[in-house]
Amino acid sequence: MEILMTVSKFASICTMGANASALEKEIGPEQFPVNEHYFGLVNFGNTCYCNSVLQALYFCRPFREKVLAYKSQPRKKENLLTCLADLFHSIATQKKKVGVIPPKKFITRLRKENELFDNYMQQDAHEFLNYLLNTIADILQEERKQEKQNGRLRNGDMDTEDNNSTPDPTWVHEIFQGTLTNETRCLTCETISSKDEDFLDLSVDVEQNTSITHCLRGFSNTETLCSEYKYYCEECRSKQEAHKRMKVKKLPMILALHLKRFKYMDQLHRYTKLSYRVVFPLELRLFNTSGDATNPDRMYDLVAVVVHCGRK
């Protein structure tokens, strides 16, 4: 299943509270997918940035299934992932289809682990998403490392693992990670150099009255390197004018997009929110991929959008 998730700068989301049963009756039980639950999360003081991202992630089915599978494993020391697994399990096992749940345990753990979120101020939903995914990946990699070390100790082997070796990818990487290729073409000798880098989400610029498709097209626009920004060409052994562009080399299973809605205004000496209208489709096919891209015709279905309503 391929899914598109679009993430804005901040986040807010409506929750279903006292009128949940009335809402369910009005919509009709036949409209709800089998075994699916729609629960709002209690706001503990400007925690909408967290609640909305958690709800978006809950409806990324591959991610949810991995988190629930982690819940079923032998009990581990409490961390952010165990708290997330408890929350997802609580939602998934509710008898009612709709309602509201307080994610108190998760919020408490989040504030304990990262002082950036240990307050009642609005926070950046994109920063929270990145922090959560990277923290989960770190937890999984550390647990895997500990399991390998314990296995070697039981077998009487010495610990010969190279501490500088690259950690194996986790299911977070399997779900969200894609690969970009940065291509630079020297305009003198036409030599093309490329460098790959992995990503968990793509940050794209927005303009007035634009669309996700247009934003992605702009993401891969060709940039000319000239004047003081000339490119040092290894073939020419000197600085030359060059064309530079970014392409997607490997598509992720779930594509997370971050709309860069804050722009620094020189005349104001501060960042200003760009409340531009951005049209997004229910289906999306990436066209700006490299020739090496896997599954270039992959179609993404929109599953969640996180949008902050407000000027800050």
Tab-separated table of N, CA and C in Angstrom, residues 152-211:
chain	number	residue	atom	x	y	z
A	152	ARG	N	25.858	-12.950	21.603
A	152	ARG	CA	27.279	-13.289	21.570
A	152	ARG	C	27.786	-13.681	22.946
A	153	LEU	N	27.286	-12.999	23.989
A	153	LEU	CA	27.708	-13.327	25.344
A	153	LEU	C	27.240	-14.722	25.743
A	154	ARG	N	26.026	-15.062	25.331
A	154	ARG	CA	25.506	-16.407	25.649
A	154	ARG	C	26.316	-17.487	24.940
A	155	ASN	N	26.817	-17.139	23.752
A	155	ASN	CA	27.601	-18.104	22.982
A	155	ASN	C	29.088	-18.063	23.331
A	156	GLY	N	29.444	-17.171	24.263
A	156	GLY	CA	30.841	-17.072	24.682
A	156	GLY	C	31.734	-16.368	23.698
A	157	ASP	N	31.138	-15.629	22.740
A	157	ASP	CA	31.934	-14.911	21.747
A	157	ASP	C	32.357	-13.558	22.288
A	158	MET	N	33.503	-13.095	21.860
A	158	MET	CA	33.956	-11.760	22.222
A	158	MET	C	33.210	-10.739	21.377
A	159	ASP	N	33.025	-9.551	21.931
A	159	ASP	CA	32.333	-8.474	21.212
A	159	ASP	C	33.290	-7.854	20.199
A	160	THR	N	33.159	-8.296	18.956
A	160	THR	CA	34.054	-7.800	17.904
A	160	THR	C	33.337	-6.867	16.940
A	161	GLU	N	32.136	-6.453	17.305
A	161	GLU	CA	31.367	-5.592	16.403
A	161	GLU	C	32.042	-4.227	16.248
A	162	ASP	N	32.064	-3.749	15.040
A	162	ASP	CA	32.648	-2.439	14.753
A	162	ASP	C	31.654	-1.355	15.158
A	163	ASN	N	32.032	-0.547	16.142
A	163	ASN	CA	31.133	0.496	16.630
A	163	ASN	C	30.893	1.578	15.587
A	164	ASN	N	31.751	1.643	14.565
A	164	ASN	CA	31.600	2.651	13.531
A	164	ASN	C	30.768	2.174	12.344
A	165	SER	N	30.311	0.931	12.419
A	165	SER	CA	29.525	0.384	11.321
A	165	SER	C	28.157	1.051	11.266
A	166	THR	N	27.601	1.129	10.066
A	166	THR	CA	26.291	1.757	9.878
A	166	THR	C	25.202	0.835	10.410
A	167	PRO	N	24.298	1.353	11.271
A	167	PRO	CA	23.221	0.514	11.819
A	167	PRO	C	22.310	0.003	10.707
A	168	ASP	N	21.778	-1.185	10.891
A	168	ASP	CA	20.844	-1.744	9.923
A	168	ASP	C	19.563	-0.907	9.908
A	169	PRO	N	18.918	-0.789	8.741
A	169	PRO	CA	17.662	-0.035	8.671
A	169	PRO	C	16.564	-0.719	9.480
A	170	THR	N	15.670	0.058	10.021
A	170	THR	CA	14.547	-0.449	10.816
A	170	THR	C	13.274	-0.378	9.986
A	171	TRP	N	12.152	-0.819	10.580
A	171	TRP	CA	10.891	-0.719	9.843
A	171	TRP	C	10.457	0.734	9.655
A	172	VAL	N	10.985	1.655	10.434
A	172	VAL	CA	10.726	3.081	10.186
A	172	VAL	C	11.315	3.471	8.837
A	173	HIS	N	12.546	3.017	8.582
A	173	HIS	CA	13.201	3.312	7.305
A	173	HIS	C	12.506	2.577	6.157
A	174	GLU	N	12.088	1.351	6.398
A	174	GLU	CA	11.413	0.579	5.359
A	174	GLU	C	10.117	1.258	4.918
A	175	ILE	N	9.453	1.952	5.832
A	175	ILE	CA	8.172	2.588	5.535
A	175	ILE	C	8.343	3.987	4.955
A	176	PHE	N	9.177	4.811	5.588
A	176	PHE	CA	9.242	6.229	5.241
A	176	PHE	C	10.451	6.647	4.407
A	177	GLN	N	11.505	5.851	4.414
A	177	GLN	CA	12.746	6.325	3.804
A	177	GLN	C	12.777	6.168	2.289
A	178	GLY	N	13.164	7.254	1.634
A	178	GLY	CA	13.428	7.230	0.207
A	178	GLY	C	14.844	7.738	-0.015
A	179	THR	N	15.248	7.828	-1.264
A	179	THR	CA	16.601	8.303	-1.578
A	179	THR	C	16.538	9.381	-2.653
A	180	LEU	N	17.248	10.472	-2.394
A	180	LEU	CA	17.394	11.544	-3.375
A	180	LEU	C	18.750	11.428	-4.041
A	181	THR	N	18.842	11.866	-5.269
A	181	THR	CA	20.131	11.951	-5.931
A	181	THR	C	20.338	13.395	-6.361
A	182	ASN	N	21.464	13.951	-5.951
A	182	ASN	CA	21.807	15.331	-6.252
A	182	ASN	C	22.750	15.343	-7.456
A	183	GLU	N	22.261	15.787	-8.592
A	183	GLU	CA	23.039	15.759	-9.826
A	183	GLU	C	23.602	17.146	-10.151
A	184	THR	N	24.885	17.200	-10.494
A	184	THR	CA	25.525	18.449	-10.907
A	184	THR	C	26.223	18.204	-12.252
A	185	ARG	N	25.865	19.026	-13.249
A	185	ARG	CA	26.439	18.856	-14.595
A	185	ARG	C	27.285	20.070	-14.936
A	186	CYS	N	28.549	19.846	-15.162
A	186	CYS	CA	29.466	20.913	-15.557
A	186	CYS	C	29.097	21.403	-16.962
A	187	LEU	N	28.931	22.701	-17.119
A	187	LEU	CA	28.538	23.243	-18.418
A	187	LEU	C	29.714	23.371	-19.376
A	188	THR	N	30.923	23.093	-18.904
A	188	THR	CA	32.101	23.145	-19.766
A	188	THR	C	32.421	21.789	-20.376
A	189	CYS	N	32.518	20.764	-19.530
A	189	CYS	CA	32.885	19.432	-20.022
A	189	CYS	C	31.712	18.460	-20.061
A	190	GLU	N	30.540	18.900	-19.556
A	190	GLU	CA	29.316	18.084	-19.560
A	190	GLU	C	29.393	16.870	-18.633
A	191	THR	N	30.416	16.810	-17.786
A	191	THR	CA	30.509	15.698	-16.833
A	191	THR	C	29.445	15.856	-15.752
A	192	ILE	N	28.769	14.748	-15.442
A	192	ILE	CA	27.718	14.756	-14.416
A	192	ILE	C	28.222	14.020	-13.182
A	193	SER	N	28.160	14.668	-12.053
A	193	SER	CA	28.479	14.015	-10.781
A	193	SER	C	27.200	13.922	-9.971
A	194	SER	N	27.077	12.861	-9.208
A	194	SER	CA	25.855	12.671	-8.423
A	194	SER	C	26.189	12.176	-7.020
A	195	LYS	N	25.340	12.556	-6.086
A	195	LYS	CA	25.506	12.148	-4.702
A	195	LYS	C	24.137	11.790	-4.138
A	196	ASP	N	24.044	10.626	-3.501
A	196	ASP	CA	22.772	10.166	-2.952
A	196	ASP	C	22.634	10.540	-1.481
A	197	GLU	N	21.405	10.821	-1.053
A	197	GLU	CA	21.127	11.056	0.355
A	197	GLU	C	19.724	10.544	0.675
A	198	ASP	N	19.579	9.967	1.850
A	198	ASP	CA	18.296	9.407	2.262
A	198	ASP	C	17.419	10.486	2.886
A	199	PHE	N	16.111	10.278	2.827
A	199	PHE	CA	15.167	11.205	3.451
A	199	PHE	C	13.985	10.445	4.040
A	200	LEU	N	13.408	11.000	5.101
A	200	LEU	CA	12.182	10.469	5.691
A	200	LEU	C	10.975	11.308	5.282
A	201	ASP	N	11.235	12.537	4.855
A	201	ASP	CA	10.177	13.378	4.315
A	201	ASP	C	10.817	14.390	3.365
A	202	LEU	N	9.987	14.984	2.513
A	202	LEU	CA	10.461	15.994	1.578
A	202	LEU	C	9.890	17.349	1.982
A	203	SER	N	10.759	18.352	2.099
A	203	SER	CA	10.322	19.710	2.401
A	203	SER	C	10.259	20.498	1.098
A	204	VAL	N	9.082	21.047	0.794
A	204	VAL	CA	8.900	21.753	-0.477
A	204	VAL	C	8.416	23.174	-0.231
A	205	ASP	N	8.865	24.087	-1.090
A	205	ASP	CA	8.444	25.484	-1.015
A	205	ASP	C	7.018	25.626	-1.541
A	206	VAL	N	6.311	26.636	-1.020
A	206	VAL	CA	4.939	26.897	-1.480
A	206	VAL	C	4.864	28.307	-2.051
A	207	GLU	N	3.915	28.485	-2.975
A	207	GLU	CA	3.663	29.778	-3.583
A	207	GLU	C	2.166	30.065	-3.519
A	208	GLN	N	1.790	31.281	-3.890
A	208	GLN	CA	0.386	31.660	-3.893
A	208	GLN	C	-0.392	30.852	-4.927
A	209	ASN	N	-1.567	30.327	-4.504
A	209	ASN	CA	-2.454	29.571	-5.399
A	209	ASN	C	-1.698	28.498	-6.173
A	210	THR	N	-1.118	27.578	-5.430
A	210	THR	CA	-0.329	26.526	-6.053
A	210	THR	C	-0.921	25.156	-5.721
A	211	SER	N	-0.215	24.120	-6.078
A	211	SER	CA	-0.664	22.755	-5.822
A	211	SER	C	0.520	21.903	-5.392
